[in-house]
Amino acid sequence: MSFRSLLGNERLKENLEQSLKKGRISHFYLLCGPAGSGKHTLARLLSAAILCLGKNKPCLSCEVCRKVMENTHPDVITVEDPEHKHVAVKIVRQFREDVFIRPNESEHKIYLLPQELGIEGQNALLKILEEPPAYGVFLLLTDNPEKLLPTIRSRCTELKLTALPETILRPALKNAFPEASQEAISAAIARSGGFFGQAKQILEQGLTLPPQTESFALSFAKKDALGLMQTLVPMEKWKRDQLIGVLNQWIELLTGALVCRAGLPAAHPLSADISASRSGAEVKAAIDDLQKCVEYAQGNVSPAAICGYLVWALR
């Protein structure tokens, strides 16, 4: 099976396969690439390959591989802090202590670090990277390696994920979204920068619009103040999290309209409708109002007050 389930990146996969065949395993891998580039997929496959008992690593059929891919292997630990943007230093220190507890089942103990580390967290990580135990392997995921300390980067084996050509991306998206139109897929490819995860997210958002979003887009495109009011008034009773989710979706549609005005295909027909009927300045002003309201909601302003403001601002 090997790394075939990771799209594209043939040279990177070939180099990893050759290294693993020779038993060369780094203590520290830095997986780099934009959101949606496949970092999480690669991290899981590489973890499976390092622990795999099969011949072609990762075989994805042995018990070890299955446990890793199902996220149940005791020697593959994810270090994250969902409550904060950066992993708290105390969590890094806790996992640093755990590193010196030997593996449960395998020859290696792998730590996945998918979340950003602040400077203090990086310095705490550096202490274990300087003298890691023989069985320790660390996989740090980052959108931007420039955010990391030079002393961190100098100790890593860097694995950089690249954009996919359309010849790979288009059939993969068509297979994942058989109901999507060719126009929607083309728009997702154009806006994704060649990264499957981003294109997938664009298509998912376009295929799962709630009725409030469709109503908003149609009313905004027609400059229908009454329609906007009829959409927003029932939302005054929503919970903040629900409201934030829909407002972010409206921002995405309007952003798509701006992209469309710049000459790229629209990921959703509603974005194309808005682009055709509203000026760039009007769309940008609406995005600013919606982003302001998302911040208000996050700051505990009531949904009723936010919806009332939008009825006035978007009219």
PDB file of N, CA, C and O in Angstrom, residues 158-184:
ATOM      1  N   GLU A 158      12.798  18.068   7.094  1.00  0.00           N
ATOM      2  CA  GLU A 158      11.660  18.834   6.593  1.00  0.00           C
ATOM      3  C   GLU A 158      10.964  18.099   5.449  1.00  0.00           C
ATOM      4  O   GLU A 158      11.607  17.681   4.480  1.00  0.00           O
ATOM      5  N   LEU A 159       9.656  17.941   5.571  1.00  0.00           N
ATOM      6  CA  LEU A 159       8.831  17.310   4.544  1.00  0.00           C
ATOM      7  C   LEU A 159       7.846  18.360   4.057  1.00  0.00           C
ATOM      8  O   LEU A 159       6.879  18.691   4.745  1.00  0.00           O
ATOM      9  N   LYS A 160       8.101  18.880   2.853  1.00  0.00           N
ATOM     10  CA  LYS A 160       7.284  19.976   2.328  1.00  0.00           C
ATOM     11  C   LYS A 160       6.279  19.448   1.314  1.00  0.00           C
ATOM     12  O   LYS A 160       6.645  18.868   0.296  1.00  0.00           O
ATOM     13  N   LEU A 161       5.000  19.668   1.610  1.00  0.00           N
ATOM     14  CA  LEU A 161       3.933  19.228   0.725  1.00  0.00           C
ATOM     15  C   LEU A 161       3.657  20.298  -0.333  1.00  0.00           C
ATOM     16  O   LEU A 161       3.640  21.496  -0.028  1.00  0.00           O
ATOM     17  N   THR A 162       3.447  19.862  -1.564  1.00  0.00           N
ATOM     18  CA  THR A 162       3.292  20.788  -2.675  1.00  0.00           C
ATOM     19  C   THR A 162       1.886  20.716  -3.262  1.00  0.00           C
ATOM     20  O   THR A 162       1.134  19.759  -3.019  1.00  0.00           O
ATOM     21  N   ALA A 163       1.543  21.745  -4.044  1.00  0.00           N
ATOM     22  CA  ALA A 163       0.245  21.797  -4.710  1.00  0.00           C
ATOM     23  C   ALA A 163       0.127  20.666  -5.727  1.00  0.00           C
ATOM     24  O   ALA A 163       1.128  20.190  -6.277  1.00  0.00           O
ATOM     25  N   LEU A 164      -1.117  20.241  -5.971  1.00  0.00           N
ATOM     26  CA  LEU A 164      -1.379  19.146  -6.899  1.00  0.00           C
ATOM     27  C   LEU A 164      -1.713  19.688  -8.281  1.00  0.00           C
ATOM     28  O   LEU A 164      -2.411  20.701  -8.408  1.00  0.00           O
ATOM     29  N   PRO A 165      -1.257  19.010  -9.334  1.00  0.00           N
ATOM     30  CA  PRO A 165      -1.673  19.411 -10.679  1.00  0.00           C
ATOM     31  C   PRO A 165      -3.147  19.096 -10.895  1.00  0.00           C
ATOM     32  O   PRO A 165      -3.709  18.227 -10.221  1.00  0.00           O
ATOM     33  N   GLU A 166      -3.774  19.786 -11.829  1.00  0.00           N
ATOM     34  CA  GLU A 166      -5.196  19.580 -12.079  1.00  0.00           C
ATOM     35  C   GLU A 166      -5.486  18.146 -12.512  1.00  0.00           C
ATOM     36  O   GLU A 166      -6.564  17.617 -12.236  1.00  0.00           O
ATOM     37  N   THR A 167      -4.521  17.500 -13.168  1.00  0.00           N
ATOM     38  CA  THR A 167      -4.725  16.123 -13.622  1.00  0.00           C
ATOM     39  C   THR A 167      -4.941  15.161 -12.460  1.00  0.00           C
ATOM     40  O   THR A 167      -5.560  14.109 -12.622  1.00  0.00           O
ATOM     41  N   ILE A 168      -4.433  15.506 -11.297  1.00  0.00           N
ATOM     42  CA  ILE A 168      -4.658  14.697 -10.089  1.00  0.00           C
ATOM     43  C   ILE A 168      -5.850  15.230  -9.304  1.00  0.00           C
ATOM     44  O   ILE A 168      -6.693  14.474  -8.818  1.00  0.00           O
ATOM     45  N   LEU A 169      -5.931  16.550  -9.187  1.00  0.00           N
ATOM     46  CA  LEU A 169      -6.943  17.168  -8.333  1.00  0.00           C
ATOM     47  C   LEU A 169      -8.359  16.989  -8.879  1.00  0.00           C
ATOM     48  O   LEU A 169      -9.286  16.652  -8.130  1.00  0.00           O
ATOM     49  N   ARG A 170      -8.550  17.178 -10.175  1.00  0.00           N
ATOM     50  CA  ARG A 170      -9.905  17.109 -10.742  1.00  0.00           C
ATOM     51  C   ARG A 170     -10.536  15.727 -10.569  1.00  0.00           C
ATOM     52  O   ARG A 170     -11.669  15.628 -10.066  1.00  0.00           O
ATOM     53  N   PRO A 171      -9.871  14.621 -10.966  1.00  0.00           N
ATOM     54  CA  PRO A 171     -10.515  13.312 -10.756  1.00  0.00           C
ATOM     55  C   PRO A 171     -10.730  12.970  -9.287  1.00  0.00           C
ATOM     56  O   PRO A 171     -11.709  12.307  -8.934  1.00  0.00           O
ATOM     57  N   ALA A 172      -9.831  13.438  -8.406  1.00  0.00           N
ATOM     58  CA  ALA A 172     -10.011  13.175  -6.969  1.00  0.00           C
ATOM     59  C   ALA A 172     -11.245  13.892  -6.450  1.00  0.00           C
ATOM     60  O   ALA A 172     -12.018  13.330  -5.659  1.00  0.00           O
ATOM     61  N   LEU A 173     -11.468  15.116  -6.884  1.00  0.00           N
ATOM     62  CA  LEU A 173     -12.649  15.866  -6.455  1.00  0.00           C
ATOM     63  C   LEU A 173     -13.920  15.290  -7.064  1.00  0.00           C
ATOM     64  O   LEU A 173     -14.959  15.221  -6.409  1.00  0.00           O
ATOM     65  N   LYS A 174     -13.834  14.865  -8.315  1.00  0.00           N
ATOM     66  CA  LYS A 174     -15.011  14.277  -8.957  1.00  0.00           C
ATOM     67  C   LYS A 174     -15.408  12.986  -8.274  1.00  0.00           C
ATOM     68  O   LYS A 174     -16.605  12.687  -8.110  1.00  0.00           O
ATOM     69  N   ASN A 175     -14.428  12.228  -7.827  1.00  0.00           N
ATOM     70  CA  ASN A 175     -14.705  10.985  -7.105  1.00  0.00           C
ATOM     71  C   ASN A 175     -15.311  11.277  -5.726  1.00  0.00           C
ATOM     72  O   ASN A 175     -16.221  10.568  -5.284  1.00  0.00           O
ATOM     73  N   ALA A 176     -14.828  12.328  -5.067  1.00  0.00           N
ATOM     74  CA  ALA A 176     -15.328  12.672  -3.737  1.00  0.00           C
ATOM     75  C   ALA A 176     -16.680  13.380  -3.790  1.00  0.00           C
ATOM     76  O   ALA A 176     -17.480  13.277  -2.863  1.00  0.00           O
ATOM     77  N   PHE A 177     -16.940  14.088  -4.889  1.00  0.00           N
ATOM     78  CA  PHE A 177     -18.183  14.855  -5.033  1.00  0.00           C
ATOM     79  C   PHE A 177     -18.832  14.551  -6.382  1.00  0.00           C
ATOM     80  O   PHE A 177     -18.840  15.399  -7.282  1.00  0.00           O
ATOM     81  N   PRO A 178     -19.363  13.339  -6.547  1.00  0.00           N
ATOM     82  CA  PRO A 178     -19.936  12.963  -7.852  1.00  0.00           C
ATOM     83  C   PRO A 178     -21.118  13.828  -8.270  1.00  0.00           C
ATOM     84  O   PRO A 178     -21.428  13.929  -9.459  1.00  0.00           O
ATOM     85  N   GLU A 179     -21.765  14.469  -7.294  1.00  0.00           N
ATOM     86  CA  GLU A 179     -22.943  15.289  -7.612  1.00  0.00           C
ATOM     87  C   GLU A 179     -22.568  16.720  -7.979  1.00  0.00           C
ATOM     88  O   GLU A 179     -23.422  17.493  -8.440  1.00  0.00           O
ATOM     89  N   ALA A 180     -21.308  17.114  -7.800  1.00  0.00           N
ATOM     90  CA  ALA A 180     -20.876  18.483  -8.092  1.00  0.00           C
ATOM     91  C   ALA A 180     -20.743  18.700  -9.593  1.00  0.00           C
ATOM     92  O   ALA A 180     -20.311  17.811 -10.334  1.00  0.00           O
ATOM     93  N   SER A 181     -21.087  19.889 -10.046  1.00  0.00           N
ATOM     94  CA  SER A 181     -20.974  20.217 -11.468  1.00  0.00           C
ATOM     95  C   SER A 181     -19.511  20.454 -11.841  1.00  0.00           C
ATOM     96  O   SER A 181     -18.668  20.741 -10.978  1.00  0.00           O
ATOM     97  N   GLN A 182     -19.225  20.365 -13.128  1.00  0.00           N
ATOM     98  CA  GLN A 182     -17.871  20.641 -13.601  1.00  0.00           C
ATOM     99  C   GLN A 182     -17.477  22.083 -13.295  1.00  0.00           C
ATOM    100  O   GLN A 182     -16.318  22.370 -12.986  1.00  0.00           O
ATOM    101  N   GLU A 183     -18.451  23.001 -13.367  1.00  0.00           N
ATOM    102  CA  GLU A 183     -18.172  24.409 -13.077  1.00  0.00           C
ATOM    103  C   GLU A 183     -17.767  24.597 -11.621  1.00  0.00           C
ATOM    104  O   GLU A 183     -16.819  25.336 -11.311  1.00  0.00           O
ATOM    105  N   ALA A 184     -18.484  23.915 -10.705  1.00  0.00           N
ATOM    106  CA  ALA A 184     -18.159  24.022  -9.279  1.00  0.00           C
ATOM    107  C   ALA A 184     -16.781  23.442  -8.988  1.00  0.00           C
ATOM    108  O   ALA A 184     -16.011  24.007  -8.207  1.00  0.00           O
TER     109      ALA A 184
END
